[in-house]
mmCIF file of C-alpha atoms in Angstrom:
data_model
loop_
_atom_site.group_PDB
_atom_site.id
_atom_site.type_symbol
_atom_site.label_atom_id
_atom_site.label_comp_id
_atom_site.label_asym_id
_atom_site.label_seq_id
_atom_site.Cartn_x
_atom_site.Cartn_y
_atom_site.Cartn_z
ATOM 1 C CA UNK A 1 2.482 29.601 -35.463
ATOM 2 C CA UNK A 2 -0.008 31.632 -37.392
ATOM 3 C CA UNK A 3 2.116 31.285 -40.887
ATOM 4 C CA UNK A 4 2.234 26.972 -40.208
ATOM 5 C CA UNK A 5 -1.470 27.371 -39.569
ATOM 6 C CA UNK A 6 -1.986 29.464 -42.881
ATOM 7 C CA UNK A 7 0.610 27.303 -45.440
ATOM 8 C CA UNK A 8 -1.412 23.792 -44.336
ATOM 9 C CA UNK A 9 -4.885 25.539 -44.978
ATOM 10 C CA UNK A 10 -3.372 26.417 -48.618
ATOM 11 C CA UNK A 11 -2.089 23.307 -49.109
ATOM 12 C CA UNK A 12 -5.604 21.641 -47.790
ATOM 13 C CA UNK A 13 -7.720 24.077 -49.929
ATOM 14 C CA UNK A 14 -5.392 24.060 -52.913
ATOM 15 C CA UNK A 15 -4.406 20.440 -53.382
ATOM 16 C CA UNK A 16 -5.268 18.152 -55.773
ATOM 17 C CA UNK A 17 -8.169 16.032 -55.500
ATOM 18 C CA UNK A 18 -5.966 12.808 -57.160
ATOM 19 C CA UNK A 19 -3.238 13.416 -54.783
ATOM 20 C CA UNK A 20 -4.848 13.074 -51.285
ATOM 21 C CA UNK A 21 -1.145 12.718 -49.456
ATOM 22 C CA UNK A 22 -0.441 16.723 -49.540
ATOM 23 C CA UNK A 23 -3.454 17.708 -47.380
ATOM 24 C CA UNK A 24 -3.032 17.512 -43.667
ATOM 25 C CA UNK A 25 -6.305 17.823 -42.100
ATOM 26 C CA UNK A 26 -6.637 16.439 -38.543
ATOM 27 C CA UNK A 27 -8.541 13.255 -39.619
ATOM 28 C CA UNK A 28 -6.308 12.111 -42.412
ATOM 29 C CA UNK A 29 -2.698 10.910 -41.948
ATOM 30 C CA UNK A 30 0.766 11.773 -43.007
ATOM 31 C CA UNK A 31 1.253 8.299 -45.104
ATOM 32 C CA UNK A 32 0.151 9.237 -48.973
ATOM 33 C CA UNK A 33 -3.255 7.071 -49.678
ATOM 34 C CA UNK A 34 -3.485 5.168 -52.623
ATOM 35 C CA UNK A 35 -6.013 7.157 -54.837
ATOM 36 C CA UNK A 36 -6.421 4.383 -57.298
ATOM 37 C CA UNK A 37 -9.194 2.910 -54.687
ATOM 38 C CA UNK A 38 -11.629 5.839 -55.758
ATOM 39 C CA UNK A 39 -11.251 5.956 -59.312
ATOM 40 C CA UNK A 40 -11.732 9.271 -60.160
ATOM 41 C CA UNK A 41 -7.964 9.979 -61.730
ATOM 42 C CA UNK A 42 -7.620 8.166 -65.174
ATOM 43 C CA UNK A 43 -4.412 9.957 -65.699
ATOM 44 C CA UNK A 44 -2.084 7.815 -63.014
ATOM 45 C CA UNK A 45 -0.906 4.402 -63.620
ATOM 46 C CA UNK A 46 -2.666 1.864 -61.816
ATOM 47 C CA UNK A 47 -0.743 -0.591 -60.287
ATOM 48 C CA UNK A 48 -1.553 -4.394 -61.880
ATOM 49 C CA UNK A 49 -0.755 -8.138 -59.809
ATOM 50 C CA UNK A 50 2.888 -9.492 -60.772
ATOM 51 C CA UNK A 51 2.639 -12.405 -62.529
ATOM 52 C CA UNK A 52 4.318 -15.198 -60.961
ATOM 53 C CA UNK A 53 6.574 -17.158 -63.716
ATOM 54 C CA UNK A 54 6.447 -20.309 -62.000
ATOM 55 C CA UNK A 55 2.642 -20.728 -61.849
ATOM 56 C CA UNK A 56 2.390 -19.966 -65.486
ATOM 57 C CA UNK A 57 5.276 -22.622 -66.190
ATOM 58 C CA UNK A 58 3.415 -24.982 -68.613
ATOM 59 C CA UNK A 59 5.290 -27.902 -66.179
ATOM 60 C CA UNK A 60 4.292 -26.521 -63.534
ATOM 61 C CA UNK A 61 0.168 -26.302 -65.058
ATOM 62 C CA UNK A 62 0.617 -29.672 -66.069
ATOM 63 C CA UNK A 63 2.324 -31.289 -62.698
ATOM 64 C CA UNK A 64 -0.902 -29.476 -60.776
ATOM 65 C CA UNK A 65 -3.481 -30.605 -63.344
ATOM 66 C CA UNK A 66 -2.155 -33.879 -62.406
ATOM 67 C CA UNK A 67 -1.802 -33.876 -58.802
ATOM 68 C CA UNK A 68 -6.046 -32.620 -59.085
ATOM 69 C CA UNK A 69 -6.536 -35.430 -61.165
ATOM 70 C CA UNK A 70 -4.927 -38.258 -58.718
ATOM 71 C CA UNK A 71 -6.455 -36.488 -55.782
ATOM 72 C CA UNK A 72 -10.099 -36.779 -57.202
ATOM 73 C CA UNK A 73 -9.413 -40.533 -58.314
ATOM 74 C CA UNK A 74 -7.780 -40.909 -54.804
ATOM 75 C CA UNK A 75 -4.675 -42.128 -56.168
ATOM 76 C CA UNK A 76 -2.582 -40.771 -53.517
ATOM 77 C CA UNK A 77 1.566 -41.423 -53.110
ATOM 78 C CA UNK A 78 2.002 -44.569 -51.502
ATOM 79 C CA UNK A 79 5.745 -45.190 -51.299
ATOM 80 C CA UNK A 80 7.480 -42.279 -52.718
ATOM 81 C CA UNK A 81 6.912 -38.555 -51.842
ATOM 82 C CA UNK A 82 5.591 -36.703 -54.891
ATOM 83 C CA UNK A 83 8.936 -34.990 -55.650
ATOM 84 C CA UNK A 84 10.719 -37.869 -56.183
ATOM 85 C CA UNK A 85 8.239 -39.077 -58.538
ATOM 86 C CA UNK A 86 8.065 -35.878 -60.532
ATOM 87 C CA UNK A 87 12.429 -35.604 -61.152
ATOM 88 C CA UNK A 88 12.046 -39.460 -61.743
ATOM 89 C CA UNK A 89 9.491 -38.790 -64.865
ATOM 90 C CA UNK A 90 11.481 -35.849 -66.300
ATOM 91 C CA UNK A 91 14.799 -38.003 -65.627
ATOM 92 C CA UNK A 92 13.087 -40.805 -67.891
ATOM 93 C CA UNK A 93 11.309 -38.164 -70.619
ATOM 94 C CA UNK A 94 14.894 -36.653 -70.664
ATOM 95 C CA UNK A 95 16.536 -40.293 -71.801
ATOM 96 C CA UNK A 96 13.934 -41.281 -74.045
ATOM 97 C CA UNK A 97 14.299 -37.785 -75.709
ATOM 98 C CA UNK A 98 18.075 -37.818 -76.131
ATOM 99 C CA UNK A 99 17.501 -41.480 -77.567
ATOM 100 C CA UNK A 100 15.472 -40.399 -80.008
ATOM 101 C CA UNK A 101 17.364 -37.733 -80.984
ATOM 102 C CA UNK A 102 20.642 -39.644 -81.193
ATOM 103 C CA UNK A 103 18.565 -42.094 -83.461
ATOM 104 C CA UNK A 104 17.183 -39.120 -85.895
ATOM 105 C CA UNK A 105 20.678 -38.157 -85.808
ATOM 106 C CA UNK A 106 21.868 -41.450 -87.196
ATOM 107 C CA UNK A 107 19.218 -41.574 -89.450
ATOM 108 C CA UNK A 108 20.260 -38.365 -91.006
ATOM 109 C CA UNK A 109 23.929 -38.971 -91.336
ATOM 110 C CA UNK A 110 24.659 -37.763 -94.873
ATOM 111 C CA UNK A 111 27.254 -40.326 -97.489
ATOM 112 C CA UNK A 112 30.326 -38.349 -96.282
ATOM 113 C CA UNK A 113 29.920 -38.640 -93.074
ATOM 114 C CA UNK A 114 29.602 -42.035 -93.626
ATOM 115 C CA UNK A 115 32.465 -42.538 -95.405
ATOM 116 C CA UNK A 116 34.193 -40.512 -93.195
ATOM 117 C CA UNK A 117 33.382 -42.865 -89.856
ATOM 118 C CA UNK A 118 34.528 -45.707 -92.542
ATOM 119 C CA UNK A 119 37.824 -43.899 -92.161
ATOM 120 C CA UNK A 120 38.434 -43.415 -88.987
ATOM 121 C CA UNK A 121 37.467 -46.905 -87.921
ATOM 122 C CA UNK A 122 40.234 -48.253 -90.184
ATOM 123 C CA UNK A 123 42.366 -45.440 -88.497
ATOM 124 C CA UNK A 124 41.751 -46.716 -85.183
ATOM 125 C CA UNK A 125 42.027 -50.090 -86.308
ATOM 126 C CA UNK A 126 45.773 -49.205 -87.383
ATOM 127 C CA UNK A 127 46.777 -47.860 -84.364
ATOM 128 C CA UNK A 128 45.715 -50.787 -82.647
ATOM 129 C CA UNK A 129 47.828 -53.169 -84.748
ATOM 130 C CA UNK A 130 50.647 -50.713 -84.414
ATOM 131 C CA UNK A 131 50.541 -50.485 -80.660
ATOM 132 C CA UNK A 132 50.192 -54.655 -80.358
ATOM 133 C CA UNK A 133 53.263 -54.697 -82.825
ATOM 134 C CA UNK A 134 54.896 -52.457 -80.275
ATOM 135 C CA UNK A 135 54.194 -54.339 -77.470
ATOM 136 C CA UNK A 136 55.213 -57.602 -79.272
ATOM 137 C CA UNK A 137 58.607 -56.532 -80.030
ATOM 138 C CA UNK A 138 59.315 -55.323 -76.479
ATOM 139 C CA UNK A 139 58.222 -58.800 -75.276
ATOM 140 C CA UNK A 140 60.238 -60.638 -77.469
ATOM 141 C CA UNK A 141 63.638 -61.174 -75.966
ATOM 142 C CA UNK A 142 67.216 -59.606 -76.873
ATOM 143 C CA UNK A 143 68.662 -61.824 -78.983
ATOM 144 C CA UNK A 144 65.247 -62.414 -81.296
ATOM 145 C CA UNK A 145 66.027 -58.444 -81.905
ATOM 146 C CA UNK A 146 69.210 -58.843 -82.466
ATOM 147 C CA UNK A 147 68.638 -62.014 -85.051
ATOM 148 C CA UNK A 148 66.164 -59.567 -87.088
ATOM 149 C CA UNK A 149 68.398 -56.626 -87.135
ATOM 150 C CA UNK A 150 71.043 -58.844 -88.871
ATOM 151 C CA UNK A 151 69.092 -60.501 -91.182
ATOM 152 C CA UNK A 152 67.814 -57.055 -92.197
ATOM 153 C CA UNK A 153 71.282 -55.837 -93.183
ATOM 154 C CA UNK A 154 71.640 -58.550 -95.001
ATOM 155 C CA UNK A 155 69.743 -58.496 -96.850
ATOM 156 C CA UNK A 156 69.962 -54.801 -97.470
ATOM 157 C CA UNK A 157 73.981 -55.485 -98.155
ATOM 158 C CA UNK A 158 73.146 -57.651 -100.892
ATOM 159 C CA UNK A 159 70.441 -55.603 -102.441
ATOM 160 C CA UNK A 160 72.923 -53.218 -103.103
ATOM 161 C CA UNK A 161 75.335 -55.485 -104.298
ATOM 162 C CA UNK A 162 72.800 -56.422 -106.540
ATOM 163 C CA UNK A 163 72.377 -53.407 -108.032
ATOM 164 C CA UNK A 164 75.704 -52.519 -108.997
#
């Protein structure tokens, strides 16, 4: 018992004034004490407040600028809760953004890709004629075919009859 009582008298007369925790004197307790309260140890790092991202959001300065504002003009929410309101303004800043940009972006279309939209409308427009052609000829009965198939060869008989 006498060597416990001797090692926590070292450690009380011996410790270190910035780290009150190791001393174990009957008033203090076994927890550690934050020594950044007295001020007297410049070598630790003091701990600072965590910033909180969302209350430095610039939306989220400007939504409770605004919310001040209406509340000191008493312009409270009359039919829709103040959420809804807030997702329906981004919703509608969102469109008119992507409008604009879709307009700079027409704006800025260079002479080829001009010229190449020029193209592929006529492409389109081909395929279209094509696929009505298609669906012309499987409408069109059997013996229409059959008429055009033999006039073809005809006429493809005699060219070569023609040519020799």
């Amino acid at each position: 018992i006498t060597s416990i009582f001797k090692v926590s008298s070292l450690v009380s007369v011996d410790s270190d004034p910035c780290d009150p925790g190791l001393s174990l004197s009957p008033g203090r307790s076994v927890m550690a004490e934050p020594d950044y309260l007295d001020g007297d140890c410049d070598e630790l790092i003091k701990p600072k407040k965590l910033i909180n991202p969302v209350k430095n959001s610039r939306n989220h300065q400007d939504l409770h600028r605004e919310l001040l504002m209406n509340q000191k003009r008493g312009l409270a929410t009359q039919n829709k809760p103040e959420l809804q309101k807030v997702l329906e303004k981004r919703k509608r800043e969102q469109v008119l953004k992507a409008q604009k940009e879709e307009q700079e972006a027409h704006k800025k279309r260079s002479d080829l890709e001009i010229e190449l939209m020029k193209r592929q409308q006529k492409l389109e427009q081909l395929e279209l004629e094509q696929q009505k052609n298609e669906e012309e000829q499987e409408n069109t009965p059997e013996f229409v075919k059959m008429k055009s198939n033999l006039r073809r060869t005809k006429q493809e008989a005699d060219g070569e009859e023609r040519t020799t």
